[in-house]
Structures are given as C-alpha cells and as structure tokens.
Amino acid sequence: MRSIKAFFRDIVYGNSVTLAIRVAMGLLILFSGALKVFDPVSFSIVIDRYGILPGPLVPYAAVVLPVVEVAVGFFLVAGFRIKASALISGVLMLVFSLAIGMNIARGEIFDCGCFDFGRLGISLDEGIGPRVLARDIGMMLFSVMIYRAEKHVLSIEGLMDRRDLENL
Amino acid sequence: MIGKTLKESAVIIASCAALGLLLNIVNPDGFEPVPKKSAGGRVVQISPREARIKLDSAGTVLLDASSRGEFASRRIRGAISVPSRPAGESYAAISDNRGQINSDRELVIYCGSGSCGLSMELAEKIGGMGYSRHIYIIKGGIEAWTAEGFPVETGGGK
C-alpha cells in the first residue's frame, strides 16, 4: 500500500512517468494545433458549432487558438516554460470541457473537432459525448499535475537549472 | 511564483495571437480580419427593379444571404448561396466564393423573408474582410423581388 502511495507521490513530484505524460500531452496538443493552423476557416465552423462565442470573435479564435496549441504543445515536449504551458493547457481543457458539457446538456451531437484525425485518414469517433468530455477533463487533471510537479526530467528547464547550479 | 507564471502565460498567448494574425495574413486560405484600406465602399440599398437592371447587364455577382434550406427551396436565378448565419458557415462560404466576390463584377446581396437584416450582416462581413467597393442590397429581399413579378427558381438548389 505504501509503495503505491510512494509511486504516486513520485509522479506528482516529477519522474519518468511525469515526463511520459508531459511529452504525450504535448505531442497531442501540438498535433491538434498543427492540423488546424493553416485551415482557420474549417476550424471556425467547428468553433461556431459550440455556440459559445459571439460571431465576430469566431474567426479570431480560429486564427489564434491553433497557434497557442502548437506553442504550448512544443513547450511541453521540449520542457521549456513548463508551468506557463501547463497553466494554459489546463485552462484550455477547462474551457473545452465546459463547452462540450454545455452542448451535451443541450442535446447537441456533433464532431468535437478536437484532434481532427479524419484529415490523416484515421476514422475515430470524436462525437460530443461523455467519452470526449472525460478525456478533456483527464487532460486538464494531467495539466494540473504537470503544473505542480517540481522536477522535470529531460527538459530544457532542467538542463538550465543544472547549468546554473554548476556555475554557482 | 504564480505571478511569474501568469506573466509568462500572458507573453505566450500574446505572442501566439500576434503570430496567428500574421500567419493568417500570409495564408491564402485565411480570413481577412483586418480590413484593407478602404476605397470608400459602402452598402447601398437598391430596389428590385434596379437590381434586375444590374443582373441583366451580366456584370453582377448575386449572393443569397438566407439559410441553405431557404436557398434550396427558392432563389433568384444565378444566385450563389452564402448564408449569413451561422458565422462559421458564412465565413467558409465567403472563402469558397472569394474569387467571384473579388472579381470585377458588382456585388448584389439579397435575403429571404423577414426584415432582411441578413443581407446587411453578410455585407458587413464581406466589407470587414477587405472588400472595398460598394455592396448593393436588394431592399425587401426575395419577397419584394417576387412582388414585382420577377422570376425565381424553386427546389433543387444546393
């Protein structure tokens, strides 16, 4: 029992499992943004379906959001500005979860447009529903975990910290 | 510590917003959220008769601002469906028909039934995307058009 507790404590502190979660989340967010960044018009249709943004703001969100995703994903993978990136990804996942939850409550069913695997020819059910909501909430919790972690193995930040210590 | 993180987050978001807008400008498939320098174009309301003259001259692009469903059931011959709502669909339709909209021909918009605010909305969207010439709106939309006895197409539209 104690070993399981210690296992989770190590993850929360930051170990190779934290690294795997950070890199996997980063890649997923990076991939999600990269697919949308050069097709803002299609992405604007997805945003509009959620019905949470006023019409004039939709194109701006469609233009900015994918770039934010690419940057946050890249930073998470590289291990640079980790806390800021985890904070942004956590807030994004919270907003996505609320938007999905609202549409589930309204009885609206449509493709969430989250990762757009269809563009790669991968058929995956991305319809608005409890599964997609649970995934986004899970990613939000992982973001919180990454934000709270004190140690980040294999990261630019870790490398910089080590160099600073050596130069003391 | 949280203050530093918030500051870094704000810098990331602001940089991404700037980069996103910049990418959008150079992206041929992007929006034009920042209007180009206007040559003084404005929205002009015209009567169905004036619209008919313009359409007969063949130097006109005619846009239907009503919903896809309304367009499918009834439309003026030669009209292109560019629904004013929802916004995403509207911007996509504008983008798809950018070549025609930005051609040398005059732009005439009409809507379906009701107060015809959709025509004005669509005109504002197109104007906001950099269209700098006059945009003509048929006063009273397709209702006024049919009241004049001008022909419409029904059914089978896409």
mmCIF file of C-alpha atoms in Angstrom:
data_model
loop_
_atom_site.group_PDB
_atom_site.id
_atom_site.type_symbol
_atom_site.label_atom_id
_atom_site.label_comp_id
_atom_site.label_asym_id
_atom_site.label_seq_id
_atom_site.Cartn_x
_atom_site.Cartn_y
_atom_site.Cartn_z
ATOM 1 C CA MET A 1 0.000 0.000 0.000
ATOM 2 C CA ARG A 2 2.783 2.321 0.954
ATOM 3 C CA SER A 3 4.631 1.600 -2.270
ATOM 4 C CA ILE A 4 1.592 2.618 -4.364
ATOM 5 C CA LYS A 5 1.369 5.837 -2.386
ATOM 6 C CA ALA A 6 5.072 6.441 -2.915
ATOM 7 C CA PHE A 7 4.664 5.675 -6.599
ATOM 8 C CA PHE A 8 2.021 8.382 -6.985
ATOM 9 C CA ARG A 9 3.987 10.791 -4.799
ATOM 10 C CA ASP A 10 6.970 10.340 -7.114
ATOM 11 C CA ILE A 11 4.791 11.040 -10.151
ATOM 12 C CA VAL A 12 3.412 14.197 -8.583
ATOM 13 C CA TYR A 13 6.934 15.285 -7.619
ATOM 14 C CA GLY A 14 8.183 14.506 -11.121
ATOM 15 C CA ASN A 15 9.753 11.345 -12.538
ATOM 16 C CA SER A 16 9.871 9.428 -15.811
ATOM 17 C CA VAL A 17 6.093 8.814 -15.714
ATOM 18 C CA THR A 18 5.526 12.582 -15.377
ATOM 19 C CA LEU A 19 7.877 13.017 -18.318
ATOM 20 C CA ALA A 20 5.902 10.497 -20.390
ATOM 21 C CA ILE A 21 2.609 12.262 -19.564
ATOM 22 C CA ARG A 22 4.089 15.687 -20.341
ATOM 23 C CA VAL A 23 5.530 14.567 -23.688
ATOM 24 C CA ALA A 24 2.383 12.630 -24.681
ATOM 25 C CA MET A 25 0.148 15.604 -23.820
ATOM 26 C CA GLY A 26 2.470 17.994 -25.583
ATOM 27 C CA LEU A 27 2.517 15.903 -28.741
ATOM 28 C CA LEU A 28 -1.263 15.549 -28.719
ATOM 29 C CA ILE A 29 -1.811 19.320 -28.294
ATOM 30 C CA LEU A 30 0.916 20.133 -30.832
ATOM 31 C CA PHE A 31 -0.619 17.742 -33.341
ATOM 32 C CA SER A 32 -4.097 19.126 -32.715
ATOM 33 C CA GLY A 33 -2.979 22.711 -33.355
ATOM 34 C CA ALA A 34 -0.764 21.885 -36.341
ATOM 35 C CA LEU A 35 -3.667 20.331 -38.232
ATOM 36 C CA LYS A 36 -5.768 23.469 -37.843
ATOM 37 C CA VAL A 37 -3.241 26.239 -38.134
ATOM 38 C CA PHE A 38 -3.403 26.592 -41.926
ATOM 39 C CA ASP A 39 -7.129 25.965 -42.240
ATOM 40 C CA PRO A 40 -8.759 28.551 -39.966
ATOM 41 C CA VAL A 41 -11.965 28.645 -41.995
ATOM 42 C CA SER A 42 -12.780 24.976 -41.351
ATOM 43 C CA PHE A 43 -11.832 25.400 -37.700
ATOM 44 C CA SER A 44 -14.121 28.426 -37.413
ATOM 45 C CA ILE A 45 -17.043 26.188 -38.417
ATOM 46 C CA VAL A 46 -16.143 23.816 -35.567
ATOM 47 C CA ILE A 47 -15.891 26.671 -33.044
ATOM 48 C CA ASP A 48 -19.167 28.127 -34.243
ATOM 49 C CA ARG A 49 -20.989 24.828 -33.687
ATOM 50 C CA TYR A 50 -20.324 25.045 -29.954
ATOM 51 C CA GLY A 51 -22.345 28.257 -29.828
ATOM 52 C CA ILE A 52 -20.324 29.814 -27.002
ATOM 53 C CA LEU A 53 -18.552 32.645 -28.821
ATOM 54 C CA PRO A 54 -20.190 35.703 -30.409
ATOM 55 C CA GLY A 55 -19.988 35.524 -34.223
ATOM 56 C CA PRO A 56 -17.439 38.332 -34.755
ATOM 57 C CA LEU A 57 -14.963 36.652 -32.384
ATOM 58 C CA VAL A 58 -15.121 33.251 -34.100
ATOM 59 C CA PRO A 59 -12.558 33.996 -36.877
ATOM 60 C CA TYR A 60 -10.114 35.461 -34.370
ATOM 61 C CA ALA A 61 -10.395 32.384 -32.158
ATOM 62 C CA ALA A 62 -9.924 30.169 -35.224
ATOM 63 C CA VAL A 63 -6.750 32.036 -36.117
ATOM 64 C CA VAL A 64 -5.183 32.305 -32.649
ATOM 65 C CA LEU A 65 -6.167 29.077 -30.875
ATOM 66 C CA PRO A 66 -4.242 26.644 -33.132
ATOM 67 C CA VAL A 67 -1.045 28.701 -32.770
ATOM 68 C CA VAL A 68 -1.463 28.687 -28.980
ATOM 69 C CA GLU A 69 -1.884 24.903 -29.128
ATOM 70 C CA VAL A 70 1.224 24.458 -31.272
ATOM 71 C CA ALA A 71 3.316 26.652 -28.947
ATOM 72 C CA VAL A 72 2.020 25.047 -25.746
ATOM 73 C CA GLY A 73 2.484 21.552 -27.194
ATOM 74 C CA PHE A 74 6.005 22.357 -28.302
ATOM 75 C CA PHE A 75 6.937 23.864 -24.931
ATOM 76 C CA LEU A 76 5.561 20.845 -23.076
ATOM 77 C CA VAL A 77 7.522 18.422 -25.233
ATOM 78 C CA ALA A 78 10.717 20.465 -25.050
ATOM 79 C CA GLY A 79 10.306 21.156 -21.346
ATOM 80 C CA PHE A 80 10.543 24.923 -21.586
ATOM 81 C CA ARG A 81 8.208 27.359 -19.790
ATOM 82 C CA ILE A 82 6.569 24.224 -18.415
ATOM 83 C CA LYS A 83 4.446 25.846 -15.689
ATOM 84 C CA ALA A 84 3.081 28.514 -18.027
ATOM 85 C CA SER A 85 2.360 25.930 -20.729
ATOM 86 C CA ALA A 86 0.661 23.594 -18.251
ATOM 87 C CA LEU A 87 -1.418 26.510 -16.960
ATOM 88 C CA ILE A 88 -2.542 27.459 -20.486
ATOM 89 C CA SER A 89 -3.282 23.850 -21.454
ATOM 90 C CA GLY A 90 -5.228 23.373 -18.198
ATOM 91 C CA VAL A 91 -7.324 26.471 -18.877
ATOM 92 C CA LEU A 92 -7.871 25.378 -22.496
ATOM 93 C CA MET A 93 -9.014 21.924 -21.373
ATOM 94 C CA LEU A 94 -11.315 23.503 -18.784
ATOM 95 C CA VAL A 95 -12.892 25.726 -21.462
ATOM 96 C CA PHE A 96 -13.191 22.788 -23.895
ATOM 97 C CA SER A 97 -14.757 20.636 -21.156
ATOM 98 C CA LEU A 98 -17.299 23.360 -20.295
ATOM 99 C CA ALA A 99 -18.161 23.851 -23.972
ATOM 100 C CA ILE A 100 -18.600 20.110 -24.504
ATOM 101 C CA GLY A 101 -20.605 19.776 -21.273
ATOM 102 C CA MET A 102 -22.915 22.632 -22.300
ATOM 103 C CA ASN A 103 -23.596 21.028 -25.668
ATOM 104 C CA ILE A 104 -24.199 17.603 -24.120
ATOM 105 C CA ALA A 105 -26.733 19.299 -21.835
ATOM 106 C CA ARG A 106 -28.366 20.974 -24.853
ATOM 107 C CA GLY A 107 -28.607 17.586 -26.560
ATOM 108 C CA GLU A 108 -26.351 18.711 -29.398
ATOM 109 C CA ILE A 109 -24.351 15.912 -31.026
ATOM 110 C CA PHE A 110 -21.599 16.808 -33.458
ATOM 111 C CA ASP A 111 -17.948 16.044 -34.112
ATOM 112 C CA CYS A 112 -15.928 17.830 -31.440
ATOM 113 C CA GLY A 113 -13.172 18.772 -33.914
ATOM 114 C CA CYS A 114 -10.638 18.162 -31.160
ATOM 115 C CA PHE A 115 -7.879 16.329 -32.969
ATOM 116 C CA ASP A 116 -9.253 16.019 -36.472
ATOM 117 C CA PHE A 117 -7.775 12.555 -37.059
ATOM 118 C CA GLY A 118 -10.004 12.320 -40.149
ATOM 119 C CA ARG A 119 -7.515 14.508 -42.037
ATOM 120 C CA LEU A 120 -4.958 11.727 -41.617
ATOM 121 C CA GLY A 121 -7.428 9.144 -42.838
ATOM 122 C CA ILE A 122 -7.887 7.761 -39.317
ATOM 123 C CA SER A 123 -11.519 7.105 -38.548
ATOM 124 C CA LEU A 124 -12.179 7.776 -34.875
ATOM 125 C CA ASP A 125 -15.429 8.648 -33.142
ATOM 126 C CA GLU A 126 -14.908 12.221 -31.956
ATOM 127 C CA GLY A 127 -18.586 12.925 -31.369
ATOM 128 C CA ILE A 128 -19.574 15.150 -28.447
ATOM 129 C CA GLY A 129 -20.318 12.865 -25.519
ATOM 130 C CA PRO A 130 -19.193 11.639 -22.106
ATOM 131 C CA ARG A 131 -16.096 9.910 -23.530
ATOM 132 C CA VAL A 132 -14.735 13.091 -25.122
ATOM 133 C CA LEU A 133 -15.688 15.079 -22.008
ATOM 134 C CA ALA A 134 -13.871 12.573 -19.754
ATOM 135 C CA ARG A 135 -10.786 12.747 -21.984
ATOM 136 C CA ASP A 136 -10.646 16.549 -21.769
ATOM 137 C CA ILE A 137 -11.171 16.504 -18.006
ATOM 138 C CA GLY A 138 -8.397 13.895 -17.782
ATOM 139 C CA MET A 139 -6.088 16.148 -19.796
ATOM 140 C CA MET A 140 -6.993 19.056 -17.545
ATOM 141 C CA LEU A 141 -6.005 16.996 -14.481
ATOM 142 C CA PHE A 142 -2.734 15.984 -16.161
ATOM 143 C CA SER A 143 -2.076 19.690 -16.813
ATOM 144 C CA VAL A 144 -2.576 20.403 -13.107
ATOM 145 C CA MET A 145 -0.191 17.575 -12.291
ATOM 146 C CA ILE A 146 2.478 18.898 -14.670
ATOM 147 C CA TYR A 147 1.974 22.404 -13.261
ATOM 148 C CA ARG A 148 2.514 21.162 -9.721
ATOM 149 C CA ALA A 149 5.489 18.903 -10.479
ATOM 150 C CA GLU A 150 8.728 20.189 -9.024
ATOM 151 C CA LYS A 151 11.140 18.156 -11.091
ATOM 152 C CA HIS A 152 11.096 17.762 -14.860
ATOM 153 C CA VAL A 153 13.459 15.146 -16.220
ATOM 154 C CA LEU A 154 14.677 15.535 -19.809
ATOM 155 C CA SER A 155 13.671 19.149 -20.106
ATOM 156 C CA ILE A 156 15.345 22.354 -21.229
ATOM 157 C CA GLU A 157 14.403 23.906 -17.893
ATOM 158 C CA GLY A 158 16.071 21.044 -16.008
ATOM 159 C CA LEU A 159 19.174 21.479 -18.131
ATOM 160 C CA MET A 160 19.263 25.207 -17.461
ATOM 161 C CA ASP A 161 18.807 24.659 -13.717
ATOM 162 C CA ARG A 162 21.691 22.174 -13.685
ATOM 163 C CA ARG A 163 23.926 24.606 -15.556
ATOM 164 C CA ASP A 164 23.006 27.403 -13.129
ATOM 165 C CA LEU A 165 23.901 25.142 -10.197
ATOM 166 C CA GLU A 166 27.236 24.222 -11.775
ATOM 167 C CA ASN A 167 28.054 27.888 -12.272
ATOM 168 C CA LEU A 168 27.324 28.815 -8.654
ATOM 169 C CA MET B 1 5.820 32.301 -8.319
ATOM 170 C CA ILE B 2 2.261 32.310 -9.663
ATOM 171 C CA GLY B 3 2.763 35.929 -10.753
ATOM 172 C CA LYS B 4 5.779 34.912 -12.835
ATOM 173 C CA THR B 5 3.844 32.014 -14.363
ATOM 174 C CA LEU B 6 0.890 34.243 -15.209
ATOM 175 C CA LYS B 7 3.243 36.752 -16.810
ATOM 176 C CA GLU B 8 4.888 34.013 -18.879
ATOM 177 C CA SER B 9 1.458 32.665 -19.885
ATOM 178 C CA ALA B 10 0.354 36.136 -20.976
ATOM 179 C CA VAL B 11 3.534 36.551 -23.038
ATOM 180 C CA ILE B 12 2.987 33.159 -24.719
ATOM 181 C CA ILE B 13 -0.652 33.952 -25.526
ATOM 182 C CA ALA B 14 0.117 37.462 -26.780
ATOM 183 C CA SER B 15 2.980 36.194 -28.942
ATOM 184 C CA CYS B 16 0.787 33.418 -30.335
ATOM 185 C CA ALA B 17 -2.026 35.882 -31.056
ATOM 186 C CA ALA B 18 0.380 38.124 -32.963
ATOM 187 C CA LEU B 19 1.899 35.160 -34.814
ATOM 188 C CA GLY B 20 -1.549 33.740 -35.585
ATOM 189 C CA LEU B 21 -2.756 37.015 -37.081
ATOM 190 C CA LEU B 22 0.479 37.333 -39.063
ATOM 191 C CA LEU B 23 0.197 33.762 -40.389
ATOM 192 C CA ASN B 24 -3.394 34.442 -41.310
ATOM 193 C CA ILE B 25 -2.382 37.430 -43.415
ATOM 194 C CA VAL B 26 0.080 35.373 -45.463
ATOM 195 C CA ASN B 27 -2.183 32.317 -45.594
ATOM 196 C CA PRO B 28 -4.113 32.366 -48.906
ATOM 197 C CA ASP B 29 -6.872 30.318 -47.236
ATOM 198 C CA GLY B 30 -7.058 32.562 -44.190
ATOM 199 C CA PHE B 31 -9.520 35.191 -43.042
ATOM 200 C CA GLU B 32 -9.034 38.865 -43.610
ATOM 201 C CA PRO B 33 -9.926 40.062 -40.108
ATOM 202 C CA VAL B 34 -8.075 43.345 -40.559
ATOM 203 C CA PRO B 35 -9.883 45.295 -43.275
ATOM 204 C CA LYS B 36 -7.670 46.540 -46.082
ATOM 205 C CA LYS B 37 -7.501 50.253 -46.700
ATOM 206 C CA SER B 38 -10.971 51.001 -47.938
ATOM 207 C CA ALA B 39 -11.547 52.883 -51.138
ATOM 208 C CA GLY B 40 -14.742 54.202 -49.629
ATOM 209 C CA GLY B 41 -17.039 51.289 -50.396
ATOM 210 C CA ARG B 42 -20.406 51.321 -48.670
ATOM 211 C CA VAL B 43 -23.618 49.375 -48.528
ATOM 212 C CA VAL B 44 -26.270 50.716 -50.907
ATOM 213 C CA GLN B 45 -29.898 49.630 -50.869
ATOM 214 C CA ILE B 46 -31.445 49.237 -54.310
ATOM 215 C CA SER B 47 -34.942 48.349 -55.446
ATOM 216 C CA PRO B 48 -35.706 45.027 -57.133
ATOM 217 C CA ARG B 49 -36.069 46.902 -60.436
ATOM 218 C CA GLU B 50 -32.605 48.440 -60.134
ATOM 219 C CA ALA B 51 -31.265 45.009 -59.169
ATOM 220 C CA ARG B 52 -32.905 43.489 -62.245
ATOM 221 C CA ILE B 53 -31.149 46.005 -64.486
ATOM 222 C CA LYS B 54 -27.822 45.214 -62.854
ATOM 223 C CA LEU B 55 -28.394 41.457 -63.169
ATOM 224 C CA ASP B 56 -29.399 41.752 -66.813
ATOM 225 C CA SER B 57 -26.126 43.532 -67.531
ATOM 226 C CA ALA B 58 -24.297 40.297 -66.575
ATOM 227 C CA GLY B 59 -21.674 42.281 -64.702
ATOM 228 C CA THR B 60 -23.021 41.244 -61.338
ATOM 229 C CA VAL B 61 -22.390 38.578 -58.717
ATOM 230 C CA LEU B 62 -25.579 37.785 -56.831
ATOM 231 C CA LEU B 63 -25.345 36.394 -53.293
ATOM 232 C CA ASP B 64 -28.218 34.837 -51.349
ATOM 233 C CA ALA B 65 -27.739 35.545 -47.625
ATOM 234 C CA SER B 66 -30.554 33.300 -46.409
ATOM 235 C CA SER B 67 -30.106 29.825 -44.955
ATOM 236 C CA ARG B 68 -29.167 26.860 -47.146
ATOM 237 C CA GLY B 69 -32.665 25.478 -46.685
ATOM 238 C CA GLU B 70 -34.371 28.680 -47.831
ATOM 239 C CA PHE B 71 -31.952 28.928 -50.749
ATOM 240 C CA ALA B 72 -32.723 25.355 -51.787
ATOM 241 C CA SER B 73 -36.448 25.997 -51.759
ATOM 242 C CA ARG B 74 -36.429 29.381 -53.529
ATOM 243 C CA ARG B 75 -33.785 31.642 -55.069
ATOM 244 C CA ILE B 76 -33.137 34.181 -57.797
ATOM 245 C CA ARG B 77 -31.590 32.542 -60.859
ATOM 246 C CA GLY B 78 -27.792 32.661 -60.834
ATOM 247 C CA ALA B 79 -27.543 33.404 -57.128
ATOM 248 C CA ILE B 80 -24.783 31.865 -55.022
ATOM 249 C CA SER B 81 -25.674 30.653 -51.541
ATOM 250 C CA VAL B 82 -23.615 32.472 -48.903
ATOM 251 C CA PRO B 83 -25.653 32.137 -45.720
ATOM 252 C CA SER B 84 -25.138 34.963 -43.278
ATOM 253 C CA ARG B 85 -25.535 32.625 -40.300
ATOM 254 C CA PRO B 86 -24.067 30.684 -38.619
ATOM 255 C CA ALA B 87 -20.866 32.687 -38.683
ATOM 256 C CA GLY B 88 -18.544 29.758 -39.364
ATOM 257 C CA GLU B 89 -20.567 28.557 -42.338
ATOM 258 C CA SER B 90 -20.807 32.124 -43.575
ATOM 259 C CA TYR B 91 -17.054 32.738 -43.486
ATOM 260 C CA ALA B 92 -16.467 29.360 -45.149
ATOM 261 C CA ALA B 93 -18.897 30.229 -47.967
ATOM 262 C CA ILE B 94 -17.293 33.659 -48.421
ATOM 263 C CA SER B 95 -13.885 31.986 -48.583
ATOM 264 C CA ASP B 96 -15.119 29.368 -51.080
ATOM 265 C CA ASN B 97 -16.520 32.089 -53.344
ATOM 266 C CA ARG B 98 -13.733 34.604 -52.817
ATOM 267 C CA GLY B 99 -12.796 34.509 -56.492
ATOM 268 C CA GLN B 100 -16.266 35.594 -57.613
ATOM 269 C CA ILE B 101 -16.751 38.086 -54.793
ATOM 270 C CA ASN B 102 -13.435 39.802 -55.518
ATOM 271 C CA SER B 103 -13.923 39.783 -59.284
ATOM 272 C CA ASP B 104 -14.533 42.975 -61.238
ATOM 273 C CA ARG B 105 -18.274 42.412 -61.177
ATOM 274 C CA GLU B 106 -20.632 44.314 -58.877
ATOM 275 C CA LEU B 107 -21.837 42.573 -55.744
ATOM 276 C CA VAL B 108 -25.567 42.345 -55.078
ATOM 277 C CA ILE B 109 -26.945 40.626 -51.982
ATOM 278 C CA TYR B 110 -30.477 39.636 -51.138
ATOM 279 C CA CYS B 111 -32.072 37.669 -48.345
ATOM 280 C CA GLY B 112 -35.164 35.623 -47.805
ATOM 281 C CA SER B 113 -38.242 36.659 -45.942
ATOM 282 C CA GLY B 114 -38.373 38.923 -42.887
ATOM 283 C CA SER B 115 -36.596 42.173 -42.179
ATOM 284 C CA CYS B 116 -33.641 41.238 -44.383
ATOM 285 C CA GLY B 117 -31.062 42.045 -41.736
ATOM 286 C CA LEU B 118 -29.152 39.028 -43.021
ATOM 287 C CA SER B 119 -28.177 40.911 -46.195
ATOM 288 C CA MET B 120 -26.723 43.724 -44.121
ATOM 289 C CA GLU B 121 -24.903 41.226 -41.875
ATOM 290 C CA LEU B 122 -23.365 39.498 -44.874
ATOM 291 C CA ALA B 123 -22.409 42.822 -46.446
ATOM 292 C CA GLU B 124 -20.684 43.826 -43.212
ATOM 293 C CA LYS B 125 -18.815 40.525 -43.065
ATOM 294 C CA ILE B 126 -17.616 40.872 -46.662
ATOM 295 C CA GLY B 127 -16.717 44.526 -46.086
ATOM 296 C CA GLY B 128 -14.868 43.531 -42.926
ATOM 297 C CA MET B 129 -12.842 41.005 -44.919
ATOM 298 C CA GLY B 130 -11.384 43.710 -47.091
ATOM 299 C CA TYR B 131 -13.943 44.212 -49.894
ATOM 300 C CA SER B 132 -13.579 47.881 -50.705
ATOM 301 C CA ARG B 133 -16.240 48.615 -53.338
ATOM 302 C CA HIS B 134 -19.940 49.339 -52.969
ATOM 303 C CA ILE B 135 -22.122 46.395 -51.988
ATOM 304 C CA TYR B 136 -25.724 46.519 -53.205
ATOM 305 C CA ILE B 137 -28.600 45.065 -51.194
ATOM 306 C CA ILE B 138 -31.999 44.359 -52.696
ATOM 307 C CA LYS B 139 -34.478 46.210 -50.494
ATOM 308 C CA GLY B 140 -37.152 43.777 -49.277
ATOM 309 C CA GLY B 141 -35.176 40.770 -50.489
ATOM 310 C CA ILE B 142 -36.696 37.975 -52.496
ATOM 311 C CA GLU B 143 -40.209 38.886 -51.265
ATOM 312 C CA ALA B 144 -40.006 42.304 -52.924
ATOM 313 C CA TRP B 145 -38.421 40.676 -55.977
ATOM 314 C CA THR B 146 -41.330 38.261 -56.431
ATOM 315 C CA ALA B 147 -43.849 41.030 -55.651
ATOM 316 C CA GLU B 148 -42.522 42.802 -58.744
ATOM 317 C CA GLY B 149 -43.322 39.667 -60.709
ATOM 318 C CA PHE B 150 -39.673 38.796 -61.349
ATOM 319 C CA PRO B 151 -38.918 35.082 -61.720
ATOM 320 C CA VAL B 152 -37.445 32.813 -59.083
ATOM 321 C CA GLU B 153 -36.196 29.242 -59.194
ATOM 322 C CA THR B 154 -37.676 26.715 -56.809
ATOM 323 C CA GLY B 155 -36.352 23.395 -55.481
ATOM 324 C CA GLY B 156 -33.190 21.513 -56.358
ATOM 325 C CA GLY B 157 -30.735 24.202 -55.299
ATOM 326 C CA LYS B 158 -27.533 23.378 -53.453
#
